[in-house]
Structures are given as structure tokens and as C-alpha cells.
Coordinates of C-alpha atoms and ligand atoms in Angstrom, one line a residue:
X1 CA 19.8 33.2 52.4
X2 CA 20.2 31.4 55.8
X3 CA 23.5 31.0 57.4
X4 CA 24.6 27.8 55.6
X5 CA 26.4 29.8 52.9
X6 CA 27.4 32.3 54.7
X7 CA 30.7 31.7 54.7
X8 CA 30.8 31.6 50.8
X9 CA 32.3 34.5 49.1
X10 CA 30.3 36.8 47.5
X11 CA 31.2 37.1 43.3
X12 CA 33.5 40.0 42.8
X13 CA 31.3 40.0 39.8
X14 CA 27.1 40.9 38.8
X15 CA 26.0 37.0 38.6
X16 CA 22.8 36.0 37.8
X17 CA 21.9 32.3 37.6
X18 CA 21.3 31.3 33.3
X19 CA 18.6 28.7 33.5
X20 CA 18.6 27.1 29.8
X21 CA 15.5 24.6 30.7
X22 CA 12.7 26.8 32.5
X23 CA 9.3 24.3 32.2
X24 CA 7.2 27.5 31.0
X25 CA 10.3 28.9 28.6
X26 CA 10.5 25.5 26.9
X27 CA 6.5 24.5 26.9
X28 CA 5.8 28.5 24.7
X29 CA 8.9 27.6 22.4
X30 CA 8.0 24.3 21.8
X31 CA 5.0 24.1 21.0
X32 CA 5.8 27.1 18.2
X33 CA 8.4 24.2 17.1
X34 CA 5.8 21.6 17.0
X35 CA 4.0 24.4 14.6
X36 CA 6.6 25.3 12.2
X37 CA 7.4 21.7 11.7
X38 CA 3.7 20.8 11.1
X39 CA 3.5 23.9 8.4
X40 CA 7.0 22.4 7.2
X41 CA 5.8 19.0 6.4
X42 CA 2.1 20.6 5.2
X43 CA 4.2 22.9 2.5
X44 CA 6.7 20.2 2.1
X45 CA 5.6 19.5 -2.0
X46 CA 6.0 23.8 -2.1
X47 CA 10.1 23.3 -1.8
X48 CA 12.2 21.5 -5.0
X49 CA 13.1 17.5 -3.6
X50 CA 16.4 17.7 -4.5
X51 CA 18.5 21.0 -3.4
X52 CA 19.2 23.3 -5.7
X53 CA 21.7 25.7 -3.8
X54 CA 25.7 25.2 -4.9
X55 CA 28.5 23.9 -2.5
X56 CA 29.1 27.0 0.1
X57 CA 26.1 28.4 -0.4
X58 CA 25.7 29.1 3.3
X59 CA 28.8 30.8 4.1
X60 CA 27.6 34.2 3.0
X61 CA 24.3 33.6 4.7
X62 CA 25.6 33.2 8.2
X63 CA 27.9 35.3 10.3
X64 CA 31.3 33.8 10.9
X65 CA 31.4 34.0 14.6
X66 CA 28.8 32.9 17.2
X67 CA 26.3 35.9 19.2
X68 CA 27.8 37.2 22.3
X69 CA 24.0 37.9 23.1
X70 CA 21.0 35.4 22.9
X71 CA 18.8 36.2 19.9
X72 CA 14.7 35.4 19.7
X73 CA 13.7 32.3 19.2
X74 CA 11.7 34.0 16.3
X75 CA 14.7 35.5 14.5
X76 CA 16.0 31.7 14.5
X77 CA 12.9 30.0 13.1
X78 CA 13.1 32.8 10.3
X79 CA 16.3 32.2 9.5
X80 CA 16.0 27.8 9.4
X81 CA 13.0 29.0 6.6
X82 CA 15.4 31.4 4.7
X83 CA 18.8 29.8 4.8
X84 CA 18.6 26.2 6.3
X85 CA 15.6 25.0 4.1
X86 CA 16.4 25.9 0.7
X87 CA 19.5 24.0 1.6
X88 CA 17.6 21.1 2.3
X89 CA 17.4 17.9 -0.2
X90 CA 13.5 16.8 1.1
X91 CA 14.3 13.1 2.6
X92 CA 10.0 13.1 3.4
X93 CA 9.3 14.9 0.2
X94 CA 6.1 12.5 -1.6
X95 CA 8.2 13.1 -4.3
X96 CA 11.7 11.5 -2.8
X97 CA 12.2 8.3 -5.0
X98 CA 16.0 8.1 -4.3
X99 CA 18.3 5.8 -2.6
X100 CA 15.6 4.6 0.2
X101 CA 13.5 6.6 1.4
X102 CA 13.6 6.8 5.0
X103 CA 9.9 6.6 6.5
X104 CA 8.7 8.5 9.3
X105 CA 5.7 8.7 11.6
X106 CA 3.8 10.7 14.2
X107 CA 3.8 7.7 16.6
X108 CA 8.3 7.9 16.0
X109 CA 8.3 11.7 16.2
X110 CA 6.5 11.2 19.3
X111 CA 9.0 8.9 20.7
X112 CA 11.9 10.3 19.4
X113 CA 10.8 13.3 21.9
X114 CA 10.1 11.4 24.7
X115 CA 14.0 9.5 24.2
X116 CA 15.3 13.2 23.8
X117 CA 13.3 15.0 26.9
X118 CA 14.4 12.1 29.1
X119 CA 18.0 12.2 27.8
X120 CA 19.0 8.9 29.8
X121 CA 22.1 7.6 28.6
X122 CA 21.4 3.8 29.9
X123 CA 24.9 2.5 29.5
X124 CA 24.3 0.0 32.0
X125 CA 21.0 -1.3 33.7
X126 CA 20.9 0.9 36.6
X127 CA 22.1 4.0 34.2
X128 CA 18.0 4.0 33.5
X129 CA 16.1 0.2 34.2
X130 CA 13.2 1.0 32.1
X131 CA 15.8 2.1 28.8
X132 CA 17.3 -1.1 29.1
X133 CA 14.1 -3.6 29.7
X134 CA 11.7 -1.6 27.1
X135 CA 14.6 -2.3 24.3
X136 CA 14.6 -6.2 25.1
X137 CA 11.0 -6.2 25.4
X138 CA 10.6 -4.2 21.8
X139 CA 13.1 -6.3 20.2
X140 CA 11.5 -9.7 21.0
X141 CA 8.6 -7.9 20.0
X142 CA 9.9 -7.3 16.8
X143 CA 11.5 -10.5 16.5
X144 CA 7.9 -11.9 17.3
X145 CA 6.5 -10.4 14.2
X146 CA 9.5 -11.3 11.8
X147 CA 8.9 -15.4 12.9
X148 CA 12.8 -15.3 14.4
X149 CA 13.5 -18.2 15.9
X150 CA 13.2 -18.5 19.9
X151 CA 17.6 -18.7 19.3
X152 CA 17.3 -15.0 18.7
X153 CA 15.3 -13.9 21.8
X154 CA 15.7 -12.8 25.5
X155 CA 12.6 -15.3 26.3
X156 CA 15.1 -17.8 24.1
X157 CA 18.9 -18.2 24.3
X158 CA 19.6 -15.0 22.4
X159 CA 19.1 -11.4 22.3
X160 CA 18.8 -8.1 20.3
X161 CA 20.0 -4.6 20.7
X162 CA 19.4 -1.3 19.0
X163 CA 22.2 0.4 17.4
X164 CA 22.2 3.6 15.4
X165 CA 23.7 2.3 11.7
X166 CA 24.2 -0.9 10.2
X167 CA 27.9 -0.3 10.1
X168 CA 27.9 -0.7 13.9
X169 CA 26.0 -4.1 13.5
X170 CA 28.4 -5.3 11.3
X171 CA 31.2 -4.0 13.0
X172 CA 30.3 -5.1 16.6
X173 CA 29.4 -8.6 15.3
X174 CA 32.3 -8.9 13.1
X175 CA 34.6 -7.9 16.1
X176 CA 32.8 -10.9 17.9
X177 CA 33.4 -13.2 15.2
X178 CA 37.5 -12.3 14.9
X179 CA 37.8 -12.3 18.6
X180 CA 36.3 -15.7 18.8
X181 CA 38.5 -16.9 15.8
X182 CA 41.9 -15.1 17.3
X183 CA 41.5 -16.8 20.5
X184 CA 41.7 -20.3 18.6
X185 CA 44.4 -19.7 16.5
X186 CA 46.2 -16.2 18.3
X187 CA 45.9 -12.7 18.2
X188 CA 49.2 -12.5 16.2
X189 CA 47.8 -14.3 13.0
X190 CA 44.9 -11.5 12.7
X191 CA 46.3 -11.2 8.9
X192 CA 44.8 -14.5 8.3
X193 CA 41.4 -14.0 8.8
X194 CA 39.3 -13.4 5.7
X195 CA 35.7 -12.1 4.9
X196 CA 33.4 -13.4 2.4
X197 CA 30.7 -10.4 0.9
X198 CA 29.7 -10.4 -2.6
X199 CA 30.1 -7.6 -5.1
X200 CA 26.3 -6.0 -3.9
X201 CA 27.5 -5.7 -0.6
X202 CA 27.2 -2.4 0.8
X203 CA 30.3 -0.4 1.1
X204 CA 29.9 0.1 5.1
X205 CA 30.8 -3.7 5.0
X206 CA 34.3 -3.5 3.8
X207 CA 34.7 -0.3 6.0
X208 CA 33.9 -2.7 8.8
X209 CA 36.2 -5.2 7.6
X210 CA 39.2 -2.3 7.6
X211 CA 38.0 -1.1 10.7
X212 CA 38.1 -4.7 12.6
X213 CA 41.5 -5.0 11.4
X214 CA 41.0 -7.4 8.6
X215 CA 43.8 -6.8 6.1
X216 CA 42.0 -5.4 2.5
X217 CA 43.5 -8.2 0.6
X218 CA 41.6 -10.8 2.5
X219 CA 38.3 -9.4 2.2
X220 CA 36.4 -11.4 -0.3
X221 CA 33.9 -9.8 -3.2
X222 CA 32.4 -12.3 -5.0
X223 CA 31.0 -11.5 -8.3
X224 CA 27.1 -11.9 -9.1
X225 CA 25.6 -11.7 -12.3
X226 CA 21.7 -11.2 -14.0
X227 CA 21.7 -14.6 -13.9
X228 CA 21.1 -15.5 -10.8
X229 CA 19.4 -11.8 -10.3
X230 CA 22.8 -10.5 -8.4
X231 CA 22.4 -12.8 -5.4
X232 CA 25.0 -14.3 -4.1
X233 CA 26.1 -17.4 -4.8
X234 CA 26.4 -20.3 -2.3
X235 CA 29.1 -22.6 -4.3
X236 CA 31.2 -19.7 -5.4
X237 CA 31.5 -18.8 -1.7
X238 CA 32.3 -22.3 -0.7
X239 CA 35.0 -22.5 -3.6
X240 CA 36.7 -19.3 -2.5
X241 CA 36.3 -20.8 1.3
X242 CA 38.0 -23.7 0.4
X243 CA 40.8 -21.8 -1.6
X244 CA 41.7 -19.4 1.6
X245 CA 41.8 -22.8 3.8
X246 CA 44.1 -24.2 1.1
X247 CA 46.3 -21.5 1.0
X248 CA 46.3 -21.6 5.4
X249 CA 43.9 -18.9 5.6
X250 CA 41.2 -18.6 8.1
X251 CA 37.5 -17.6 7.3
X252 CA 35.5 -15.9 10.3
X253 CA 32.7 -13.8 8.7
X254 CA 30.0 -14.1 5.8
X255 CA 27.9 -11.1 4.9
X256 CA 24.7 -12.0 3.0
X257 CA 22.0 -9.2 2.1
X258 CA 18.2 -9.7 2.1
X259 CA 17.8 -6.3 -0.5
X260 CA 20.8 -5.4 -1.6
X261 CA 21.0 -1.6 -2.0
X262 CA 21.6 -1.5 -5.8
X263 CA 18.7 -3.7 -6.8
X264 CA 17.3 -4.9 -3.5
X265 CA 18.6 -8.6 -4.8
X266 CA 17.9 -11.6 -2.2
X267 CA 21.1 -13.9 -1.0
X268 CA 20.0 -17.3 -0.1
X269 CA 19.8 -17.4 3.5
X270 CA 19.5 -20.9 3.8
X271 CA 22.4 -22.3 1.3
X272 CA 24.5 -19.9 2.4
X273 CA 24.2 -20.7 5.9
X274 CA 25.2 -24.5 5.0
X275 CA 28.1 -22.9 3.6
X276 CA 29.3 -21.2 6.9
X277 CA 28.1 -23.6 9.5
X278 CA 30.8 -26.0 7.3
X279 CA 33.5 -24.4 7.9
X280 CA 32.4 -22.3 11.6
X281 CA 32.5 -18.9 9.7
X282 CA 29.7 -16.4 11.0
X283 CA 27.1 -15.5 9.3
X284 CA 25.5 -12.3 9.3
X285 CA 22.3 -11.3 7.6
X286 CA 21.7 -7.1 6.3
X287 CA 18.5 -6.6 5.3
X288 CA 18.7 -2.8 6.4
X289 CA 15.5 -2.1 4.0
X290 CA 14.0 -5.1 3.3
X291 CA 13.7 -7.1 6.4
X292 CA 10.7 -5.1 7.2
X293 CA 8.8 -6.3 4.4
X294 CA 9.2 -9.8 6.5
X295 CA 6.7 -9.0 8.8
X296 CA 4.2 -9.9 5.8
X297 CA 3.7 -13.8 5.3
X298 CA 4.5 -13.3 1.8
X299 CA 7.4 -12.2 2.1
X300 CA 9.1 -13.9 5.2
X301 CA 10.3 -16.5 2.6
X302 CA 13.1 -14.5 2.5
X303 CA 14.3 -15.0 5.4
X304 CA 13.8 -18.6 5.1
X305 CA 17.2 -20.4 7.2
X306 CA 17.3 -17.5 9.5
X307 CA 17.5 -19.8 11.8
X308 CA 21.0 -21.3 10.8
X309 CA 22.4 -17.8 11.2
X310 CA 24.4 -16.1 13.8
X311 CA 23.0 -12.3 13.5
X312 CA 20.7 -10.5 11.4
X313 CA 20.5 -6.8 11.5
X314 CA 17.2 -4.8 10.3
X315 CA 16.8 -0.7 10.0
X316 CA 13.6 0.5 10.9
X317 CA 14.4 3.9 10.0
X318 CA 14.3 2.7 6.4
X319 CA 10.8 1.4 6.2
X320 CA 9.3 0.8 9.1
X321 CA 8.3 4.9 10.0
X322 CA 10.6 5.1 12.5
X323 CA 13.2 8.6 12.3
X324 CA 17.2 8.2 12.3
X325 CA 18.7 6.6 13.5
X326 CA 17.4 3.1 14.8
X327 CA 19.2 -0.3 13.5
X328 CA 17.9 -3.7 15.4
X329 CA 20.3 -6.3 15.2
X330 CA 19.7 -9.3 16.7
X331 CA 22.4 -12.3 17.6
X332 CA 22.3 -15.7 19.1
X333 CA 25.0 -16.0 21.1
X334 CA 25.0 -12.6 22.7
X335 CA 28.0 -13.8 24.9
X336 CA 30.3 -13.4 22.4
X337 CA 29.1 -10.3 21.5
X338 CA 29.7 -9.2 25.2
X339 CA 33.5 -10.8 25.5
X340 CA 34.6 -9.0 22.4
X341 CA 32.8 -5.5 23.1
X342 CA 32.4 -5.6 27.3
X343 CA 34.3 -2.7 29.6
X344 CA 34.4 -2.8 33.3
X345 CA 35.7 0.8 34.6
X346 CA 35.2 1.3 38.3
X347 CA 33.1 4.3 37.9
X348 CA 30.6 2.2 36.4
X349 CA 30.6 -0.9 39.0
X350 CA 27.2 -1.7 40.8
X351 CA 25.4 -4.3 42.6
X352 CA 23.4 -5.4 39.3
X353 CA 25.5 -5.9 36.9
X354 CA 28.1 -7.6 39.2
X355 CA 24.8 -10.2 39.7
X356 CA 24.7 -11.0 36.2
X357 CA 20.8 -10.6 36.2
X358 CA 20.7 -7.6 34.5
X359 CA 21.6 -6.6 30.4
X360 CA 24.6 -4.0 30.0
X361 CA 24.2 -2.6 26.5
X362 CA 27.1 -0.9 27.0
X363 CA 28.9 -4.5 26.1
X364 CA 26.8 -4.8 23.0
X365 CA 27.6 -1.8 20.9
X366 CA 30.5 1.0 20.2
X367 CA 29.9 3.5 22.7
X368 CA 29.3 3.7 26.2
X369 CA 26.2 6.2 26.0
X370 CA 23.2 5.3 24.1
X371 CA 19.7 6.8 24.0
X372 CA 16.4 5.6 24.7
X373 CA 15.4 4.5 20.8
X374 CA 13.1 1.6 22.3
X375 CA 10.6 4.4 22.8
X376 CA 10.5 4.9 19.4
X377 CA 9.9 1.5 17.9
X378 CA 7.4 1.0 21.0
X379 CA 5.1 3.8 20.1
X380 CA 5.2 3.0 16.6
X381 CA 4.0 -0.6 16.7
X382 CA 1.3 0.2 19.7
X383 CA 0.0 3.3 17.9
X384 CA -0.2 1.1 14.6
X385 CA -0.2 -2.2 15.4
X386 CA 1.6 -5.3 13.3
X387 CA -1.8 -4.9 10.9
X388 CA -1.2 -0.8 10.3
X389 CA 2.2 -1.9 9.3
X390 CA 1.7 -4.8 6.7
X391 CA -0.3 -2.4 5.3
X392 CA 1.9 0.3 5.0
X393 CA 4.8 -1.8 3.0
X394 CA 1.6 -3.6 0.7
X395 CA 1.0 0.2 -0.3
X396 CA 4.3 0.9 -1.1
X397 CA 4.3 -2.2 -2.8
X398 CA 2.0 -2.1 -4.8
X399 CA 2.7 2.0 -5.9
X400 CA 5.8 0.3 -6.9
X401 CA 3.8 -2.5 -9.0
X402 CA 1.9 0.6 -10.7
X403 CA 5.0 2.2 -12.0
X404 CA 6.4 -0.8 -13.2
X405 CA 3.3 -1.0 -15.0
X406 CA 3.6 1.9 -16.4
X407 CA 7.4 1.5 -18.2
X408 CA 5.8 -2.3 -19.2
X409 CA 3.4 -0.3 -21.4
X410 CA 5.9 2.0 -23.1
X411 CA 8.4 0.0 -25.5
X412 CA 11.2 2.4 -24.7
X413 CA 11.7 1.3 -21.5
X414 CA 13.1 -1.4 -20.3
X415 CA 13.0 -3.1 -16.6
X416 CA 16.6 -4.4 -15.7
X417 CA 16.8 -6.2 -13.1
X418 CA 13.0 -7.9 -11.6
X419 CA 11.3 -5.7 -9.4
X420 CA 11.9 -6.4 -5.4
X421 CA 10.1 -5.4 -2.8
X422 CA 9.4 -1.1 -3.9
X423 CA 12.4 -0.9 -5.4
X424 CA 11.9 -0.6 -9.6
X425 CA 15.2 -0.7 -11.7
X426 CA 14.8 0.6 -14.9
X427 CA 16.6 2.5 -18.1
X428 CA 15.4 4.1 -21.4
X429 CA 16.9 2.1 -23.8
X430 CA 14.2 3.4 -27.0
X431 CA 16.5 1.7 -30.0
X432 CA 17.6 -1.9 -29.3
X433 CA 21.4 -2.9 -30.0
X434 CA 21.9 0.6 -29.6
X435 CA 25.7 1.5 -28.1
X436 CA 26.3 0.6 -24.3
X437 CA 28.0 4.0 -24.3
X438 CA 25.7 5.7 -26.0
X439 CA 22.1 4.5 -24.1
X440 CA 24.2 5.3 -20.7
X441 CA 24.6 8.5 -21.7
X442 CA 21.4 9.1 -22.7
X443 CA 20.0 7.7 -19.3
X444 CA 22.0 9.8 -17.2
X445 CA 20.6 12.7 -19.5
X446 CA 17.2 11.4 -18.7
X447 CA 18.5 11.6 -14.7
X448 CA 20.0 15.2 -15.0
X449 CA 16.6 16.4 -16.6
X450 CA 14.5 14.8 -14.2
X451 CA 16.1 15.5 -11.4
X452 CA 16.7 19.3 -12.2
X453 CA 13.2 20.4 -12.4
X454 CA 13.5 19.6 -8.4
X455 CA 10.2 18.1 -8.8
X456 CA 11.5 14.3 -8.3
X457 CA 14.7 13.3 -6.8
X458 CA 15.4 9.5 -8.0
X459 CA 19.1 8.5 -8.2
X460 CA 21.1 5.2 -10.1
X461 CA 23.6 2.6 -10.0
X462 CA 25.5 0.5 -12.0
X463 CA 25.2 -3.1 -11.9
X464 CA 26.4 -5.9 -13.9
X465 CA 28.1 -3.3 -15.9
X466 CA 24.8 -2.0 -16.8
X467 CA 23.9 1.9 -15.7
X468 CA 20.0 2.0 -15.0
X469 CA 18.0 4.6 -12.9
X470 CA 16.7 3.1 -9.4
X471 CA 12.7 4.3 -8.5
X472 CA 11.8 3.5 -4.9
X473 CA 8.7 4.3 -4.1
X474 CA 7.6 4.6 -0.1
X475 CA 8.4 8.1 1.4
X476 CA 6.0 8.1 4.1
X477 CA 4.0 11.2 1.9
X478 CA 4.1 9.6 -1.2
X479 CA 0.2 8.6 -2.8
X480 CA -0.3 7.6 -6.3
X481 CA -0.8 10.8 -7.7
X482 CA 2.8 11.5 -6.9
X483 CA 3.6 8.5 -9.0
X484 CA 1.6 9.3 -11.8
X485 CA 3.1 12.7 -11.6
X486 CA 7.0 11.1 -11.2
X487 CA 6.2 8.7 -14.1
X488 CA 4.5 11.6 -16.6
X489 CA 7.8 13.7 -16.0
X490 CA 9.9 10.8 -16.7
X491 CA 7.9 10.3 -20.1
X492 CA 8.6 13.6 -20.5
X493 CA 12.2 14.4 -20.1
X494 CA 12.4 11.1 -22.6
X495 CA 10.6 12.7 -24.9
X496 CA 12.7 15.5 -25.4
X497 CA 15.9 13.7 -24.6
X498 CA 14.5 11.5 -28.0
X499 CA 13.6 14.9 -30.0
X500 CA 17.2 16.2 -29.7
X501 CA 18.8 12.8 -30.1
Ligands
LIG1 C1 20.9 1.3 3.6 C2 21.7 0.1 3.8 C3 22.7 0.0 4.7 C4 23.2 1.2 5.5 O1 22.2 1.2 6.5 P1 22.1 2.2 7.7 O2 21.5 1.4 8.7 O3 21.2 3.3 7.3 O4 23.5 2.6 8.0 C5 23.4 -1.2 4.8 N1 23.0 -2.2 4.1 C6 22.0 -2.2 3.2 C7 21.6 -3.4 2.4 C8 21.3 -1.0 3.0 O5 20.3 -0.9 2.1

């Protein structure tokens, strides 16, 4: 070396430079990645859905301390298809039915490694410009396709932001809304704030609520019922609102759900938003899963009112083929979002943002980093287009529509609840005035059985009292033959289940 470093001492120790990213190292290693997972996903029918291995199971496969020494990439990849697989429970599996499937695509795996490989962590603007500007752009995009209102975009008055889970949307627009409330009525009368869900809610919303500092007895679950298909309803929210004021309270923040996770039921937007504008509580609209479907004219109805709303969140790694994690929520008054959520360090002061011309997500979410997830959502819907899409929720739809056809056409099934969107709620229930107790029992045998033979995975819920088995239908593998072969299982765990009964 010249004389620049001369004067640095040499190592008492043998040192030789580590280099964990050599170009060549990585491009040999990665493409045998891009292999195994192509075989994995190829074989992916070959492995039971649901994991059969029992709590612990990899303790005795794996040492207990780290290597000292690096082992071949080879040994590893052996070892992810002897111990890590078999420990899997298949999320892509054509034969996943449960909870909701969460959809995938080569155009997201493709931009899920571009967001990794760059590994910008666009805090601010200048952290990485095009991080910052491809997320507006994709999320008026998307707002675009959903019919949003001009109130909800960059090229409008508002503005939308990816975030990783729908418990940070709620939670970052929630903290907006008690921030705007406590600086009318003081930080000191926090325990007077209440929140408004109903009993379909998902439970991240009242882990929110906890989380924001809203005391549990003033967060609000009202009831539903089958008769108004468990959706929320608009006059029992405005007689609890006007209860709270009575008693001195203060209400800040409605949560309605387009496709409630139980049953995928529909709050009305619209009444509901009559409701909140009354009395300046903020409205916030989950559809996690269903709000993609609202990209199809025939569905947008539900989002009817949207308009009236102040944010609506939407996860496209439910059903728009997009991998975890990737939540678009979308407000209208971003600058509330901002005041309640914005840091100003000195390490992170520069020219930009002090202009004002420039978005900081850092102000719109939890953390300070974030990753480059617009690259995702941007490959997806340039590689597909708005048309590929439609007509990847009408084919999940309408796989949905053939197994509801098929419990229709056997009298010992029943549907519970209507069918929304992919989502079919069902229960054997062969003998009728039968025993609450006893057709529960017999439905969670009908569960157990199917699910055991790790050739399905489906899962249930209770609602309305009422335990019934939940079908969704729209892993990103699943075809029709996979139905047929989910629904001739069913049949026949029933009949058995009926035999011994
Ligand atoms: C799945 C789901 C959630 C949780 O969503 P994530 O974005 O995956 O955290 C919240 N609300 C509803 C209605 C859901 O279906």
C-alpha cells in the first residue's frame, strides 16, 4: 500500500477482510435460491397444508449454539428441506382454505427482491427520492382503480402510505384522531375518549385502542346479529354516541369493516359516516381483504360513501398477489396524521424537508425505517394490469360460487351466513332441531378430520353464537380441481362422522 496508511499500525493479529456480499458469491447462491424455491412451490401439493410436527419439534433438530465456522450454503438448503419445511403450515398450498389466504405473485416476488437488494430505508425524502415518490405515485394509482375520491389523493388534498399491518393503520390514524380530540378538550381528560367498533371487529382494533391509550372500558362493541347479516348497525352506534355524550364522554374514532374477518360481513359505509360526521368522530374504514374486490364495478358498491370518510386502509398481501407485508391506508387530512406521528431529530434535518415540498413518511407511520414496498405493488399492477386483476378476484369468486353449490345440493349442509366475496360460511347440521351442543360438536369433528389428513387446511369461527366452518377459496395455486377435491373430502369425513354418530 502507498504511504497514506503508513502510519497505521499493523494488527497484532492474522486479519483478513470478511466480505459477506461478493457480486459473483451472491449471483452462484442465488440463483440456486431462485431454484429451490421454484421446486418448492412446484412440489408444494407433495407436503401436508397444515403442519403436522408437535410444539418443540425443532429443538432436537438443531444445535443449541451457533457455528464458530461458516457451513455450505448446500448443507443449509438441506437442512430448510429436512427440518424447516415439514414445520411449515403451507400459506400458498392450492389446498390452503383457511383464515385468508394470502396471495402471491411472480411480478411481487420480483419486487419484494428489488425492495430487499436495494435495502433503502427512505425515512425521509432524501433517505432515497425515488422510495418516497414511487409509493405516492402507486397509491394514487391504486386509489385510481378503487374510484377514491380526489380527497384521498396526492393529485387531491389527501394522501396514502404503505404500512406493513392493519394494526399500524389503525393505530397511526387513531393516534391522529385522539391527538386532534385532546387538543380540544386537554391531554389530561384522555380517559374520556371512547371508540365505537362492533362485535366483528378484528381484535388488532381494540389492541389499538389499548395501545393509543384509550381506557378498555370506553371502547365500544356493538352487538350484530343474522339479521342484518352481522353488519354494523348505524342507529345502534348513534344511540351508544349519544349515551357517552350524555354521560360527558367524548367520541373520537369509529371503526367500520368492509369484510369482516369472521364472515366477510359489509358495514354501511355511507350511514355510518352520517353517524360520525354528526358528532366529528373519525371514521375509519378496514377492508384488509375485501377492498380489493372493489377494483371490480360490481363490487365497488361497497364502498359506496367512501367519500364521507376520513381513512380507509386495504391489504394487498391478502388478495391482491402481493407477499407480506404491504397494508395501503389512505387518509384525507394527512396533516393530522403528520402532527400526531412527525419527529424532527437533528441527525435527520435537510434542505427538503425543511421546504415543505417534499413527503416524510417517517411522520406517517410507527417507525423511522421503512422499506421500499411500492416496488412491489408497482410491478404487480404493470406486469398484470387493472384487467389481469379483476380477473383474478372473479376466479376466486366464482370457485367460491361452485362450492357453495356444491353444500346447496346436499341437504346436510347448511350455508350460515350468505356468501361474501370468496369467503363460504358453512356447517353440517344433517338432523334439524338437533342440539346446539351437539351439531357443534359434530362440526368441529368434521374440522379435526378434515384437517388431519393434511390434505386441506380450512379453519372456523363462531358467530352469533353459532360455530360454523369458514371455506375461502383464493390461494394464488388453488384451481377447481382443488375444490372439487376439498369438497369430496369434506363429504367424506361427514360421512363417517354420520356412520359413527
Ligand atoms: C386480516 C384482517 C386484518 C389484519 O390484517 P393485516 O393487515 O394482515 O394485519 C384486519 N382487519 C380485517 C378485516 C382482516 O380481515
Amino acid at each position: 500500500m502507498g504511504s497514506l496508511d503508513s502510519n497505521f499500525p499493523e494488527s497484532s493479529l492474522p486479519f483478513s477482510q470478511f466480505k459477506p456480499l461478493d457480486p459473483e458469491e451472491f449471483r452462484k447462491q442465488a440463483h440456486q435460491m431462485v431454484d429451490f424455491i421454484a421446486d418448492y412451490y412446484k412440489n408444494i401439493e407433495t407436503y401436508p397444508v397444515l403442519s403436522q410436527v408437535e410444539p418443540g419439534y425443532l429443538h432436537s433438530r438443531i444445535p443449541n449454539t451457533a457455528p464458530y465456522k461458516p457451513e455450505p450454503f448446500d448443507a443449509i438448503l438441506r437442512d430448510v428441506q429436512k427440518d424447516i419445511i415439514p414445520g411449515m403450515t403451507h400459506w400458498l398450498s392450492p389446498n390452503f382454505f383457511a383464515y385468508f389466504p394470502a396471495t402471491v405473485s411472480t411480478a411481487a416476488f420480483l419486487g419484494e427482491m428489488l425492495c430487499t437488494s436495494f435495502n433503502s430505508v427512505g425515512f425521509n425524502w432524501l433517505a432515497s427520492p425515488a422510495a418516497t415518490e414511487l409509493e405516492a405515485i402507486v397509491m394514487d394509482w391504486l386509489a385510481n382503480m378503487l374510484k377514491l375520491p380526489k380527497s384521498f389523493m396526492f393529485s387531491g388534498t389527501g394522501g396514502g402510505v404503505i404500512q406493513g399491518t392493519t394494526s399500524e393503520a389503525i393505530l397511526c390514524t387513531l393516534v391522529a384522531a385522539r391527538d386532534r380530540a385532546l387538543a380540544r378538550i386537554g391531554a389530561e381528560n384522555i380517559s374520556k375518549l371512547v371508540v365505537y367498533g362492533s362485535d366483528q371487529t378484528h381484535s388488532t382494533y381494540a389492541k389499538a385502542c389499548k395501545l393509543a391509550g384509550i381506557i378498555p372500558c370506553n371502547i365500544r362493541s356493538i352487538p350484530t346479529t343474522a339479521d342484518t347479516e352481522f353488519s354494523l348497525s348505524p342507529s345502534l352506534v348513534r344511540t351508544e354516541i349519544e349515551a357517552d355524550v350524555a354521560a360527558g364522554l367524548v367520541p373520537v374514532y369509529l371503526c367500520a369493516t368492509v369484510g369482516t374477518t369472521s364472515s366477510a360481513a359489509v358495514d354501511p359505509v355511507a350511514a355510518l359516516a352520517q353517524v360520525a360526521e354528526a358528532y366529528g368522530v373519525w371514521l375509519h374504514v378496514d377492508s384488509a381483504y375485501a377492498g380489493s374486490a372493489c377494483i371490480c364495478p360490481e363490487f365497488r358498491q361497497h364502498l359506496d360513501g367512501i367519500e364521507r370518510v376520513d381513512s380507509l386502509s386495504l391489504s394487498p398481501h391478502k388478495w391482491f398477489l402481493t407477499y407480506l407485508d404491504c397494508c395501503c391506508l389512505w387518509v384525507k387530512t394527512p396533516s393530522l396524521l403528520v402532527k400526531a406521528l412527525s419527529t424532527d431529530p437533528e441527525y435527520l434535518k435537510n434542505k427538503p424537508s425543511e421546504s415543505d415540498s417534499v413527503i416524510d413518511y417517517k411522520d406517517w407511520q410507527i417507525g423511522t425505517g421503512r422499506r421500499f414496498r411500492a416496488l412491489k405493488i408497482w410491478l404487480v399492477l404493470r406486469s398484470y394490469g387493472v384487467a389481469n386483476l379483476q380477473s383474478h378476484i372473479r376466479s376466486d369468486i366464482r370457485m367460491a360460487e361452485m362450492f357453495e353449490w356444491f353444500l346447496k345440493a346436499d341437504a346436510r349442509f347448511e350455508i350460515v351466513v350468505p356468501r361474501r366475496f370468496a369467503l363460504v360460511c358453512f356447517r353440517l347440521n344433517p338432523r334439524a332441531g338437533s342440539e346446539p351442543g351437539l351439531i357443534e360438536s359434530l362440526n368441529r369433528k368434521l374440522l379435526e378430520c378434515v384437517n388431519s389428513t393434511g390434505r386441506v387446511y380450512m379453519t372456523h369461527t363462531i358467530v352469533g353464537g353459532v360455530y360454523l366452518l369458514r371455506f375461502a377459496v383464493g390461494a394464488t395455486l388453488t384451481e377447481d380441481r382443488h375444490v372439487v377435491a376439498a369438497w369430496k373430502l369434506i363429504k367424506k369425513c361427514a360421512d363417517d362422522l354420520l356412520k359413527e354418530g
